[in-house]
mmCIF file of C-alpha atoms and ligand atoms in Angstrom:
data_model
loop_
_atom_site.group_PDB
_atom_site.id
_atom_site.type_symbol
_atom_site.label_atom_id
_atom_site.label_comp_id
_atom_site.label_asym_id
_atom_site.label_seq_id
_atom_site.Cartn_x
_atom_site.Cartn_y
_atom_site.Cartn_z
ATOM 1 C CA MET R 1 25.499 -27.037 1.641
ATOM 2 C CA ARG R 2 22.641 -26.285 3.988
ATOM 3 C CA ILE R 3 20.816 -23.272 2.568
ATOM 4 C CA LEU R 4 18.218 -21.301 4.519
ATOM 5 C CA ILE R 5 15.758 -19.522 2.246
ATOM 6 C CA THR R 6 13.416 -16.831 3.565
ATOM 7 C CA GLY R 7 10.188 -16.326 1.614
ATOM 8 C CA GLY R 8 10.443 -19.751 -0.031
ATOM 9 C CA ALA R 9 6.656 -20.093 -0.279
ATOM 10 C CA GLY R 10 6.405 -17.019 -2.512
ATOM 11 C CA PHE R 11 6.620 -16.791 -6.278
ATOM 12 C CA ILE R 12 10.405 -16.555 -6.773
ATOM 13 C CA GLY R 13 11.270 -18.307 -3.509
ATOM 14 C CA SER R 14 9.261 -21.408 -4.459
ATOM 15 C CA ALA R 15 10.943 -21.512 -7.897
ATOM 16 C CA LEU R 16 14.307 -21.333 -6.128
ATOM 17 C CA VAL R 17 13.394 -24.086 -3.634
ATOM 18 C CA ARG R 18 12.151 -26.349 -6.449
ATOM 19 C CA HIS R 19 15.338 -25.639 -8.428
ATOM 20 C CA LEU R 20 17.618 -26.479 -5.491
ATOM 21 C CA ILE R 21 15.809 -29.690 -4.573
ATOM 22 C CA GLU R 22 15.337 -30.884 -8.152
ATOM 23 C CA ASN R 23 18.740 -29.943 -9.602
ATOM 24 C CA THR R 24 21.284 -29.898 -6.762
ATOM 25 C CA GLU R 25 22.229 -32.014 -3.738
ATOM 26 C CA HIS R 26 21.874 -29.186 -1.222
ATOM 27 C CA GLU R 27 19.619 -29.167 1.848
ATOM 28 C CA VAL R 28 17.005 -26.430 2.054
ATOM 29 C CA LEU R 29 15.154 -24.937 5.006
ATOM 30 C CA ASN R 30 12.333 -22.670 3.892
ATOM 31 C CA LEU R 31 11.477 -20.059 6.544
ATOM 32 C CA ASP R 32 8.276 -18.219 5.640
ATOM 33 C CA LYS R 33 5.590 -16.365 7.556
ATOM 34 C CA LEU R 34 2.926 -17.459 5.062
ATOM 35 C CA THR R 35 1.342 -14.107 4.393
ATOM 36 C CA TYR R 36 -1.350 -14.004 1.682
ATOM 37 C CA ALA R 37 1.536 -14.334 -0.850
ATOM 38 C CA GLY R 38 2.962 -17.510 0.658
ATOM 39 C CA ASN R 39 1.492 -20.684 -0.787
ATOM 40 C CA LEU R 40 2.775 -24.108 0.231
ATOM 41 C CA GLU R 41 0.782 -25.575 -2.673
ATOM 42 C CA SER R 42 3.521 -24.183 -4.947
ATOM 43 C CA LEU R 43 5.909 -26.656 -3.284
ATOM 44 C CA THR R 44 3.914 -29.888 -3.330
ATOM 45 C CA SER R 45 6.240 -31.413 -5.959
ATOM 46 C CA ILE R 46 9.203 -31.353 -3.515
ATOM 47 C CA ALA R 47 7.534 -31.120 -0.084
ATOM 48 C CA SER R 48 8.224 -34.738 0.905
ATOM 49 C CA ASN R 49 11.898 -34.684 -0.145
ATOM 50 C CA SER R 50 14.197 -35.500 2.800
ATOM 51 C CA ARG R 51 16.470 -32.546 1.909
ATOM 52 C CA TYR R 52 13.596 -30.071 2.338
ATOM 53 C CA GLU R 53 12.119 -28.611 5.520
ATOM 54 C CA PHE R 54 9.564 -25.884 6.140
ATOM 55 C CA VAL R 55 9.367 -23.624 9.213
ATOM 56 C CA GLN R 56 6.640 -21.023 9.617
ATOM 57 C CA ALA R 57 8.229 -17.908 11.113
ATOM 58 C CA ASP R 58 8.276 -14.131 10.761
ATOM 59 C CA ILE R 59 11.721 -12.685 9.953
ATOM 60 C CA VAL R 60 10.930 -9.865 12.389
ATOM 61 C CA ASP R 61 10.926 -12.474 15.210
ATOM 62 C CA GLN R 62 14.665 -12.474 15.928
ATOM 63 C CA ALA R 63 14.485 -15.038 18.749
ATOM 64 C CA LYS R 64 12.683 -17.579 16.570
ATOM 65 C CA VAL R 65 14.989 -16.986 13.591
ATOM 66 C CA SER R 66 18.032 -17.340 15.899
ATOM 67 C CA ALA R 67 16.726 -20.679 17.172
ATOM 68 C CA VAL R 68 16.276 -21.916 13.595
ATOM 69 C CA LEU R 69 19.827 -20.810 12.690
ATOM 70 C CA ALA R 70 21.287 -22.557 15.740
ATOM 71 C CA ARG R 71 19.519 -25.805 14.880
ATOM 72 C CA PHE R 72 19.893 -25.849 11.056
ATOM 73 C CA GLU R 73 23.444 -24.390 10.959
ATOM 74 C CA PRO R 74 23.203 -22.973 7.428
ATOM 75 C CA HIS R 75 26.204 -22.350 5.176
ATOM 76 C CA ALA R 76 24.228 -19.714 3.292
ATOM 77 C CA ILE R 77 21.089 -17.623 3.706
ATOM 78 C CA MET R 78 19.154 -16.478 0.663
ATOM 79 C CA HIS R 79 16.790 -13.714 1.747
ATOM 80 C CA LEU R 80 13.687 -13.336 -0.419
ATOM 81 C CA ALA R 81 10.982 -12.725 2.205
ATOM 82 C CA ALA R 82 9.343 -9.398 1.492
ATOM 83 C CA GLU R 83 6.111 -7.602 0.867
ATOM 84 C CA SER R 84 6.370 -7.294 -2.904
ATOM 85 C CA HIS R 85 3.279 -5.757 -4.519
ATOM 86 C CA VAL R 86 3.614 -2.060 -5.451
ATOM 87 C CA ASP R 87 -0.155 -1.369 -5.435
ATOM 88 C CA ARG R 88 -0.482 -2.790 -1.912
ATOM 89 C CA SER R 89 2.447 -0.609 -0.786
ATOM 90 C CA ILE R 90 0.585 2.476 -2.005
ATOM 91 C CA ASP R 91 -2.633 1.452 -0.222
ATOM 92 C CA GLY R 92 -0.834 0.595 3.040
ATOM 93 C CA PRO R 93 2.944 0.985 3.390
ATOM 94 C CA SER R 94 3.161 -0.221 6.993
ATOM 95 C CA ASP R 95 3.705 -3.955 6.309
ATOM 96 C CA PHE R 96 6.392 -3.011 3.772
ATOM 97 C CA ILE R 97 8.333 -0.990 6.336
ATOM 98 C CA GLN R 98 7.906 -3.735 8.898
ATOM 99 C CA THR R 99 8.943 -6.750 6.816
ATOM 100 C CA ASN R 100 11.285 -5.249 4.232
ATOM 101 C CA ILE R 101 13.189 -2.895 6.540
ATOM 102 C CA VAL R 102 12.682 -4.035 10.153
ATOM 103 C CA GLY R 103 12.567 -7.695 9.086
ATOM 104 C CA THR R 104 15.794 -7.447 7.101
ATOM 105 C CA TYR R 105 17.456 -5.664 10.036
ATOM 106 C CA SER R 106 16.263 -8.368 12.404
ATOM 107 C CA LEU R 107 17.453 -11.148 10.098
ATOM 108 C CA LEU R 108 20.846 -9.444 9.713
ATOM 109 C CA GLU R 109 21.248 -9.244 13.473
ATOM 110 C CA ALA R 110 20.268 -12.885 14.014
ATOM 111 C CA THR R 111 22.643 -13.861 11.209
ATOM 112 C CA ARG R 112 25.502 -11.763 12.597
ATOM 113 C CA ALA R 113 25.168 -13.377 16.037
ATOM 114 C CA TYR R 114 25.192 -16.867 14.466
ATOM 115 C CA TRP R 115 27.976 -16.114 11.938
ATOM 116 C CA SER R 116 30.305 -14.429 14.427
ATOM 117 C CA LYS R 117 30.519 -17.679 16.453
ATOM 118 C CA LEU R 118 31.407 -19.899 13.480
ATOM 119 C CA PRO R 119 34.947 -21.354 13.250
ATOM 120 C CA ALA R 120 37.259 -19.237 11.024
ATOM 121 C CA GLY R 121 36.998 -21.328 7.805
ATOM 122 C CA GLU R 122 33.197 -21.622 7.997
ATOM 123 C CA LYS R 123 32.928 -17.938 8.808
ATOM 124 C CA GLU R 124 34.789 -17.039 5.633
ATOM 125 C CA ALA R 125 32.798 -19.453 3.470
ATOM 126 C CA PHE R 126 29.398 -18.285 4.827
ATOM 127 C CA ARG R 127 27.180 -16.216 2.498
ATOM 128 C CA PHE R 128 24.241 -13.878 3.127
ATOM 129 C CA HIS R 129 22.544 -13.307 -0.223
ATOM 130 C CA HIS R 130 19.991 -10.496 -0.314
ATOM 131 C CA ILE R 131 17.513 -10.650 -3.201
ATOM 132 C CA SER R 132 16.378 -7.221 -4.348
ATOM 133 C CA THR R 133 14.758 -5.439 -7.243
ATOM 134 C CA ASP R 134 15.712 -3.084 -10.088
ATOM 135 C CA GLU R 135 12.955 -0.779 -8.809
ATOM 136 C CA VAL R 136 15.464 0.670 -6.300
ATOM 137 C CA TYR R 137 16.986 2.592 -9.232
ATOM 138 C CA GLY R 138 13.767 4.515 -10.007
ATOM 139 C CA ASP R 139 12.922 4.753 -13.688
ATOM 140 C CA LEU R 140 14.709 5.444 -16.982
ATOM 141 C CA HIS R 141 13.761 8.150 -19.446
ATOM 142 C CA GLY R 142 16.292 7.725 -22.285
ATOM 143 C CA VAL R 143 15.325 4.880 -24.643
ATOM 144 C CA ASP R 144 18.812 3.357 -24.550
ATOM 145 C CA ASP R 145 19.592 3.862 -20.847
ATOM 146 C CA LEU R 146 20.118 0.768 -18.699
ATOM 147 C CA PHE R 147 20.405 0.175 -14.945
ATOM 148 C CA THR R 148 23.925 -0.905 -14.018
ATOM 149 C CA GLU R 149 25.222 -1.943 -10.603
ATOM 150 C CA THR R 150 26.434 1.634 -10.049
ATOM 151 C CA THR R 151 23.219 3.470 -11.018
ATOM 152 C CA PRO R 152 22.279 5.763 -8.098
ATOM 153 C CA TYR R 153 19.269 4.706 -6.027
ATOM 154 C CA ALA R 154 16.084 6.762 -6.649
ATOM 155 C CA PRO R 155 13.103 4.635 -5.551
ATOM 156 C CA SER R 156 9.590 5.887 -6.362
ATOM 157 C CA SER R 157 7.100 3.767 -4.412
ATOM 158 C CA PRO R 158 6.871 2.734 -0.753
ATOM 159 C CA TYR R 159 7.754 -0.791 -1.973
ATOM 160 C CA SER R 160 10.923 0.217 -3.806
ATOM 161 C CA ALA R 161 11.946 2.644 -1.043
ATOM 162 C CA SER R 162 11.665 -0.158 1.522
ATOM 163 C CA LYS R 163 13.723 -2.487 -0.687
ATOM 164 C CA ALA R 164 16.338 0.258 -1.193
ATOM 165 C CA ALA R 165 16.547 0.687 2.584
ATOM 166 C CA SER R 166 17.069 -3.061 3.023
ATOM 167 C CA ASP R 167 19.869 -3.061 0.410
ATOM 168 C CA HIS R 168 21.615 -0.267 2.331
ATOM 169 C CA LEU R 169 21.326 -2.194 5.594
ATOM 170 C CA VAL R 170 22.838 -5.316 3.998
ATOM 171 C CA ARG R 171 25.792 -3.318 2.590
ATOM 172 C CA ALA R 172 26.324 -1.626 5.945
ATOM 173 C CA TRP R 173 26.436 -5.006 7.723
ATOM 174 C CA GLN R 174 29.268 -5.973 5.413
ATOM 175 C CA ARG R 175 31.205 -2.701 5.720
ATOM 176 C CA THR R 176 30.727 -2.447 9.473
ATOM 177 C CA TYR R 177 30.763 -6.042 10.671
ATOM 178 C CA GLY R 178 32.410 -7.909 7.786
ATOM 179 C CA LEU R 179 29.347 -10.131 7.133
ATOM 180 C CA PRO R 180 30.004 -11.842 3.745
ATOM 181 C CA VAL R 181 27.077 -10.526 1.707
ATOM 182 C CA LEU R 182 25.967 -10.618 -1.912
ATOM 183 C CA ILE R 183 23.156 -8.522 -3.409
ATOM 184 C CA THR R 184 21.205 -9.138 -6.592
ATOM 185 C CA ASN R 185 18.818 -6.645 -8.197
ATOM 186 C CA CYS R 186 16.457 -8.234 -10.644
ATOM 187 C CA SER R 187 13.908 -7.046 -13.196
ATOM 188 C CA ASN R 188 10.238 -8.123 -13.365
ATOM 189 C CA ASN R 189 9.770 -11.881 -13.109
ATOM 190 C CA TYR R 190 6.999 -13.946 -14.659
ATOM 191 C CA GLY R 191 6.208 -17.645 -14.915
ATOM 192 C CA PRO R 192 4.301 -20.485 -13.194
ATOM 193 C CA PHE R 193 2.894 -20.082 -9.651
ATOM 194 C CA HIS R 194 2.735 -16.272 -9.916
ATOM 195 C CA PHE R 195 0.107 -14.791 -7.583
ATOM 196 C CA PRO R 196 -2.852 -13.578 -9.674
ATOM 197 C CA GLU R 197 -2.644 -9.956 -8.459
ATOM 198 C CA LYS R 198 0.367 -9.373 -10.751
ATOM 199 C CA LEU R 199 -0.065 -8.275 -14.385
ATOM 200 C CA ILE R 200 0.603 -11.470 -16.378
ATOM 201 C CA PRO R 201 -1.408 -14.010 -14.333
ATOM 202 C CA LEU R 202 -4.157 -11.434 -13.757
ATOM 203 C CA VAL R 203 -4.564 -10.901 -17.491
ATOM 204 C CA ILE R 204 -4.559 -14.642 -18.256
ATOM 205 C CA LEU R 205 -7.148 -15.480 -15.606
ATOM 206 C CA ASN R 206 -9.399 -12.479 -16.277
ATOM 207 C CA ALA R 207 -9.340 -13.229 -20.015
ATOM 208 C CA LEU R 208 -10.423 -16.831 -19.484
ATOM 209 C CA LYS R 209 -13.400 -15.580 -17.445
ATOM 210 C CA GLY R 210 -14.305 -12.869 -19.992
ATOM 211 C CA LYS R 211 -13.512 -10.127 -17.461
ATOM 212 C CA PRO R 212 -11.900 -6.744 -18.377
ATOM 213 C CA LEU R 213 -8.100 -6.731 -18.767
ATOM 214 C CA PRO R 214 -7.012 -3.603 -16.869
ATOM 215 C CA VAL R 215 -4.072 -1.655 -18.331
ATOM 216 C CA TYR R 216 -2.727 1.328 -16.374
ATOM 217 C CA GLY R 217 -2.654 4.718 -18.192
ATOM 218 C CA ASP R 218 -1.682 4.357 -21.851
ATOM 219 C CA GLY R 219 0.056 1.003 -21.254
ATOM 220 C CA LYS R 220 3.354 2.341 -22.572
ATOM 221 C CA GLN R 221 5.323 1.596 -19.388
ATOM 222 C CA VAL R 222 8.325 -0.591 -20.272
ATOM 223 C CA ARG R 223 9.418 -3.540 -18.108
ATOM 224 C CA ASP R 224 12.315 -5.929 -18.667
ATOM 225 C CA TRP R 225 10.827 -9.427 -18.172
ATOM 226 C CA LEU R 226 12.712 -12.443 -16.826
ATOM 227 C CA PHE R 227 11.372 -16.003 -16.674
ATOM 228 C CA VAL R 228 11.346 -17.007 -12.992
ATOM 229 C CA GLU R 229 13.276 -20.253 -13.535
ATOM 230 C CA ASP R 230 16.082 -18.286 -15.218
ATOM 231 C CA HIS R 231 16.132 -16.079 -12.109
ATOM 232 C CA ALA R 232 16.372 -19.126 -9.817
ATOM 233 C CA ARG R 233 19.390 -20.404 -11.792
ATOM 234 C CA ALA R 234 21.025 -16.976 -11.587
ATOM 235 C CA LEU R 235 20.511 -16.806 -7.821
ATOM 236 C CA PHE R 236 22.147 -20.194 -7.337
ATOM 237 C CA LYS R 237 25.127 -19.073 -9.468
ATOM 238 C CA VAL R 238 25.532 -15.930 -7.410
ATOM 239 C CA VAL R 239 25.334 -17.632 -4.001
ATOM 240 C CA THR R 240 27.828 -20.320 -5.006
ATOM 241 C CA GLU R 241 30.201 -18.383 -7.312
ATOM 242 C CA GLY R 242 29.603 -14.674 -6.670
ATOM 243 C CA LYS R 243 32.295 -12.474 -5.184
ATOM 244 C CA VAL R 244 31.626 -11.331 -1.619
ATOM 245 C CA GLY R 245 30.480 -7.730 -1.346
ATOM 246 C CA GLU R 246 29.441 -7.541 -4.993
ATOM 247 C CA THR R 247 26.110 -6.590 -6.496
ATOM 248 C CA TYR R 248 24.838 -8.350 -9.630
ATOM 249 C CA ASN R 249 21.998 -7.047 -11.780
ATOM 250 C CA ILE R 250 19.857 -9.801 -13.279
ATOM 251 C CA GLY R 251 17.667 -9.199 -16.327
ATOM 252 C CA GLY R 252 16.248 -10.954 -19.334
ATOM 253 C CA HIS R 253 16.962 -8.459 -22.160
ATOM 254 C CA ASN R 254 13.225 -8.576 -22.784
ATOM 255 C CA GLU R 255 11.943 -5.035 -22.744
ATOM 256 C CA GLN R 256 8.229 -4.869 -23.434
ATOM 257 C CA GLN R 257 5.560 -2.214 -23.115
ATOM 258 C CA ASN R 258 2.777 -3.355 -20.777
ATOM 259 C CA ILE R 259 0.200 -3.048 -23.555
ATOM 260 C CA ASP R 260 2.281 -5.338 -25.787
ATOM 261 C CA VAL R 261 2.563 -7.904 -22.981
ATOM 262 C CA VAL R 262 -1.240 -7.899 -22.666
ATOM 263 C CA ARG R 263 -1.698 -8.176 -26.441
ATOM 264 C CA SER R 264 0.813 -11.084 -26.606
ATOM 265 C CA ILE R 265 -1.090 -12.945 -23.886
ATOM 266 C CA CYS R 266 -4.353 -12.385 -25.757
ATOM 267 C CA ALA R 267 -2.822 -13.735 -28.988
ATOM 268 C CA LEU R 268 -1.485 -16.830 -27.200
ATOM 269 C CA LEU R 269 -4.876 -17.443 -25.592
ATOM 270 C CA ASP R 270 -6.625 -17.069 -28.979
ATOM 271 C CA GLU R 271 -4.403 -19.950 -30.103
ATOM 272 C CA LEU R 272 -4.256 -22.123 -26.957
ATOM 273 C CA ALA R 273 -7.775 -21.529 -25.534
ATOM 274 C CA PRO R 274 -9.837 -20.855 -28.675
ATOM 275 C CA GLN R 275 -13.225 -21.338 -26.970
ATOM 276 C CA HIS R 276 -13.769 -17.667 -26.132
ATOM 277 C CA PRO R 277 -16.100 -16.538 -23.329
ATOM 278 C CA ALA R 278 -19.550 -15.385 -24.471
ATOM 279 C CA GLY R 279 -19.681 -12.093 -26.356
ATOM 280 C CA ILE R 280 -16.120 -11.904 -27.684
ATOM 281 C CA SER R 281 -14.279 -13.436 -30.639
ATOM 282 C CA GLN R 282 -10.767 -12.290 -29.604
ATOM 283 C CA TYR R 283 -9.402 -11.887 -26.046
ATOM 284 C CA ALA R 284 -7.938 -8.446 -26.935
ATOM 285 C CA GLU R 285 -11.512 -7.094 -27.015
ATOM 286 C CA LEU R 286 -11.385 -7.253 -23.187
ATOM 287 C CA ILE R 287 -8.500 -4.737 -22.873
ATOM 288 C CA THR R 288 -9.612 -1.785 -20.712
ATOM 289 C CA PHE R 289 -7.445 1.244 -19.961
ATOM 290 C CA VAL R 290 -7.692 2.382 -16.311
ATOM 291 C CA LYS R 291 -6.427 5.426 -14.363
ATOM 292 C CA ASP R 292 -2.649 5.258 -13.992
ATOM 293 C CA ARG R 293 -0.981 4.211 -10.726
ATOM 294 C CA PRO R 294 0.450 7.223 -8.775
ATOM 295 C CA GLY R 295 4.235 7.546 -9.173
ATOM 296 C CA HIS R 296 4.180 4.915 -11.919
ATOM 297 C CA ASP R 297 7.719 4.374 -13.251
ATOM 298 C CA LEU R 298 7.965 4.708 -17.026
ATOM 299 C CA ARG R 299 10.749 2.347 -17.971
ATOM 300 C CA TYR R 300 12.981 -0.238 -16.309
ATOM 301 C CA ALA R 301 15.750 -2.036 -18.194
ATOM 302 C CA ILE R 302 18.677 -3.964 -16.804
ATOM 303 C CA ASP R 303 22.256 -4.173 -17.981
ATOM 304 C CA ALA R 304 23.000 -7.785 -17.016
ATOM 305 C CA SER R 305 26.453 -7.876 -18.625
ATOM 306 C CA LYS R 306 28.315 -8.197 -15.295
ATOM 307 C CA ILE R 307 26.694 -11.492 -14.243
ATOM 308 C CA GLU R 308 27.043 -12.780 -17.823
ATOM 309 C CA ARG R 309 30.720 -11.842 -18.012
ATOM 310 C CA GLU R 310 31.818 -12.796 -14.490
ATOM 311 C CA LEU R 311 29.592 -15.788 -13.698
ATOM 312 C CA GLY R 312 28.642 -17.011 -17.173
ATOM 313 C CA TRP R 313 24.873 -16.793 -16.551
ATOM 314 C CA VAL R 314 22.498 -16.069 -19.438
ATOM 315 C CA PRO R 315 18.727 -16.599 -19.514
ATOM 316 C CA ASP R 316 17.491 -19.724 -21.320
ATOM 317 C CA GLU R 317 14.099 -18.294 -22.236
ATOM 318 C CA THR R 318 13.168 -15.512 -24.622
ATOM 319 C CA PHE R 319 10.032 -13.561 -23.744
ATOM 320 C CA GLN R 320 8.128 -15.430 -26.474
ATOM 321 C CA SER R 321 9.143 -18.907 -25.261
ATOM 322 C CA GLY R 322 8.700 -18.050 -21.565
ATOM 323 C CA LEU R 323 5.307 -16.412 -22.080
ATOM 324 C CA ARG R 324 4.035 -19.412 -24.052
ATOM 325 C CA LYS R 325 5.139 -21.751 -21.227
ATOM 326 C CA THR R 326 3.494 -19.463 -18.673
ATOM 327 C CA VAL R 327 0.146 -19.221 -20.472
ATOM 328 C CA GLN R 328 0.129 -22.998 -20.984
ATOM 329 C CA TRP R 329 0.942 -23.528 -17.273
ATOM 330 C CA TYR R 330 -2.040 -21.428 -16.195
ATOM 331 C CA LEU R 331 -4.288 -23.342 -18.597
ATOM 332 C CA ASP R 332 -3.027 -26.653 -17.182
ATOM 333 C CA ASN R 333 -3.172 -25.619 -13.523
ATOM 334 C CA GLN R 334 -6.645 -24.143 -13.096
ATOM 335 C CA GLU R 335 -7.039 -25.902 -9.742
ATOM 336 C CA TRP R 336 -4.011 -24.087 -8.242
ATOM 337 C CA CYS R 337 -5.486 -20.823 -9.553
ATOM 338 C CA ARG R 338 -8.972 -21.582 -8.261
ATOM 339 C CA ARG R 339 -7.670 -22.326 -4.762
ATOM 340 C CA VAL R 340 -5.670 -19.061 -4.728
ATOM 341 C CA GLN R 341 -8.549 -17.007 -6.069
ATOM 342 C CA ASP R 342 -11.205 -18.380 -3.681
ATOM 343 C CA GLY R 343 -8.781 -18.249 -0.728
ATOM 344 C CA SER R 344 -8.959 -21.971 0.065
ATOM 345 C CA TYR R 345 -5.136 -22.310 -0.165
ATOM 346 C CA GLN R 346 -4.987 -20.092 2.901
ATOM 347 C CA GLY R 347 -8.126 -21.138 4.746
ATOM 348 C CA GLU R 348 -7.099 -24.761 5.092
ATOM 349 C CA ARG R 349 -3.664 -23.752 6.298
ATOM 350 C CA LEU R 350 -5.280 -21.654 9.008
ATOM 351 C CA GLY R 351 -7.498 -24.597 9.821
ATOM 352 C CA SER R 352 -10.519 -22.361 9.429
ATOM 353 C CA THR R 353 -13.595 -22.321 7.253
ATOM 354 C CA ASP R 354 -14.709 -18.891 8.449
ATOM 355 C CA PRO R 355 -14.975 -16.684 5.327
ATOM 356 C CA LYS R 356 -13.213 -13.781 7.072
ATOM 357 C CA ASP R 357 -10.070 -15.925 7.369
ATOM 358 C CA LEU R 358 -10.145 -16.691 3.661
ATOM 359 C CA ILE R 359 -9.784 -13.099 2.510
ATOM 360 C CA ALA R 360 -6.280 -12.544 1.157
HETATM 361 N N1 NAD U 1 8.425 -10.585 -8.433
HETATM 362 C C1 NAD U 1 9.343 -9.864 -9.068
HETATM 363 O O1 NAD U 1 9.172 -9.555 -10.250
HETATM 364 C C2 NAD U 1 10.617 -9.442 -8.364
HETATM 365 C C3 NAD U 1 11.609 -8.842 -9.117
HETATM 366 C C4 NAD U 1 12.812 -8.502 -8.487
HETATM 367 C C5 NAD U 1 12.992 -8.759 -7.142
HETATM 368 N N2 NAD U 1 11.993 -9.320 -6.417
HETATM 369 C C6 NAD U 1 12.261 -9.595 -4.978
HETATM 370 O O2 NAD U 1 12.312 -11.008 -4.841
HETATM 371 C C7 NAD U 1 11.795 -11.394 -3.569
HETATM 372 C C8 NAD U 1 10.686 -12.415 -3.767
HETATM 373 O O3 NAD U 1 9.662 -11.832 -4.578
HETATM 374 P P1 NAD U 1 8.324 -12.634 -4.896
HETATM 375 O O4 NAD U 1 7.730 -12.032 -6.121
HETATM 376 O O5 NAD U 1 8.596 -14.084 -4.844
HETATM 377 O O6 NAD U 1 7.438 -12.210 -3.638
HETATM 378 P P2 NAD U 1 6.098 -12.880 -3.094
HETATM 379 O O7 NAD U 1 5.289 -11.741 -2.577
HETATM 380 O O8 NAD U 1 5.504 -13.808 -4.096
HETATM 381 O O9 NAD U 1 6.596 -13.793 -1.863
HETATM 382 C C9 NAD U 1 7.086 -13.261 -0.674
HETATM 383 C C10 NAD U 1 7.179 -14.384 0.348
HETATM 384 O O10 NAD U 1 7.708 -13.839 1.559
HETATM 385 C C11 NAD U 1 6.915 -14.282 2.639
HETATM 386 N N3 NAD U 1 6.967 -13.258 3.700
HETATM 387 C C12 NAD U 1 6.427 -12.013 3.663
HETATM 388 N N4 NAD U 1 6.663 -11.363 4.826
HETATM 389 C C13 NAD U 1 7.392 -12.221 5.602
HETATM 390 C C14 NAD U 1 7.949 -12.129 6.897
HETATM 391 N N5 NAD U 1 7.793 -11.031 7.650
HETATM 392 N N6 NAD U 1 8.649 -13.186 7.384
HETATM 393 C C15 NAD U 1 8.800 -14.320 6.652
HETATM 394 N N7 NAD U 1 8.261 -14.465 5.419
HETATM 395 C C16 NAD U 1 7.580 -13.425 4.897
HETATM 396 C C17 NAD U 1 5.516 -14.466 2.083
HETATM 397 O O11 NAD U 1 4.738 -15.353 2.873
HETATM 398 C C18 NAD U 1 5.823 -15.014 0.691
HETATM 399 O O12 NAD U 1 5.939 -16.421 0.722
HETATM 400 C C19 NAD U 1 11.321 -10.114 -2.889
HETATM 401 O O13 NAD U 1 12.328 -9.713 -1.980
HETATM 402 C C20 NAD U 1 11.178 -9.112 -4.022
HETATM 403 O O14 NAD U 1 11.435 -7.809 -3.570
HETATM 404 C C21 NAD U 1 10.796 -9.670 -7.007
#
């Protein structure tokens, strides 16, 4: 197959691209705008493979996306491009509306024009796979409640509202135009190449520098963590074996309170990086509670039984094994982290050394 991936330079997208190139025979075109979250240095291991191609483009630019579709002639599109950080969506929702809603609309229209001209057999076999989040369901209050594929949408943040809107557009393009779509809603991912603004890499990197480890509110918010490579395998299963029109929830059965995640990272670092920064003898001494995020959801937890039952996917990693791999990866890949944190990953791409261009 020829698979077009949007957002393939991001955290999950790059794991998916690496998975497809390393473990399958498919051809991949990665279409990415390269916002601050896009990092081609996450793809160096496969960048020179003849089955891989990168195109810098904005999904909002329908003419450019249409030209790429006409040339590459994909059998499937896996749509991951999005603005994805909740805190940024609170500070400035505009980019989220633009990329997540307008961009998805634009991509759907370019795809519909391309798909509608395919010969009958190829038209039927074509797939548009939209990658979404469990945050569209809002939050859970009962300790045993789980999000299923039929849980009503109740998004809380500008980020999750924009993702919910994009899910609705994708479903409407199937109902109205017959586009063969699949939707997946996944819980919080973690793993290698995660941008250091997100909780797990932020805590690891701050701890190593002896900086405070910020925990929102009382830290009792529960998230259901999934190792990113397990997610990539699940996405490939869904695009190749999923039933058209269906939604699949993807989760790791790893519910953890944020404070416990931070404490687990500290314990792993005590073991794996025992030379503590000056002034502390245990990394947990750096934990600092900060004012809670507005609209902060209390608990997310996924019922992933449908994808397990129908497609036979289960995660390989437990939270303990995945977190150990993740902490070790950050210890072994300080150069990747340094280049993200000082902005040089982006400055060189822009061909600029002006400090204003290096600010993410
Ligand atoms: N990270 C998670 O825990 C998680 C969980 C569930 C679902 N998701 C969803 O998975 C997808 C990928 O998430 P991620 O964490 O890898 O995000 P990310 O922020 O790491 O990467 C997003 C990528 O999209 C690109 N992009 C942004 N705007 C674009 C545009 N207008 N045109 C083309 N490319 C653009 C960026 O350059 C970047 O490479 C998102 O749709 C997100 O909503 C993420």
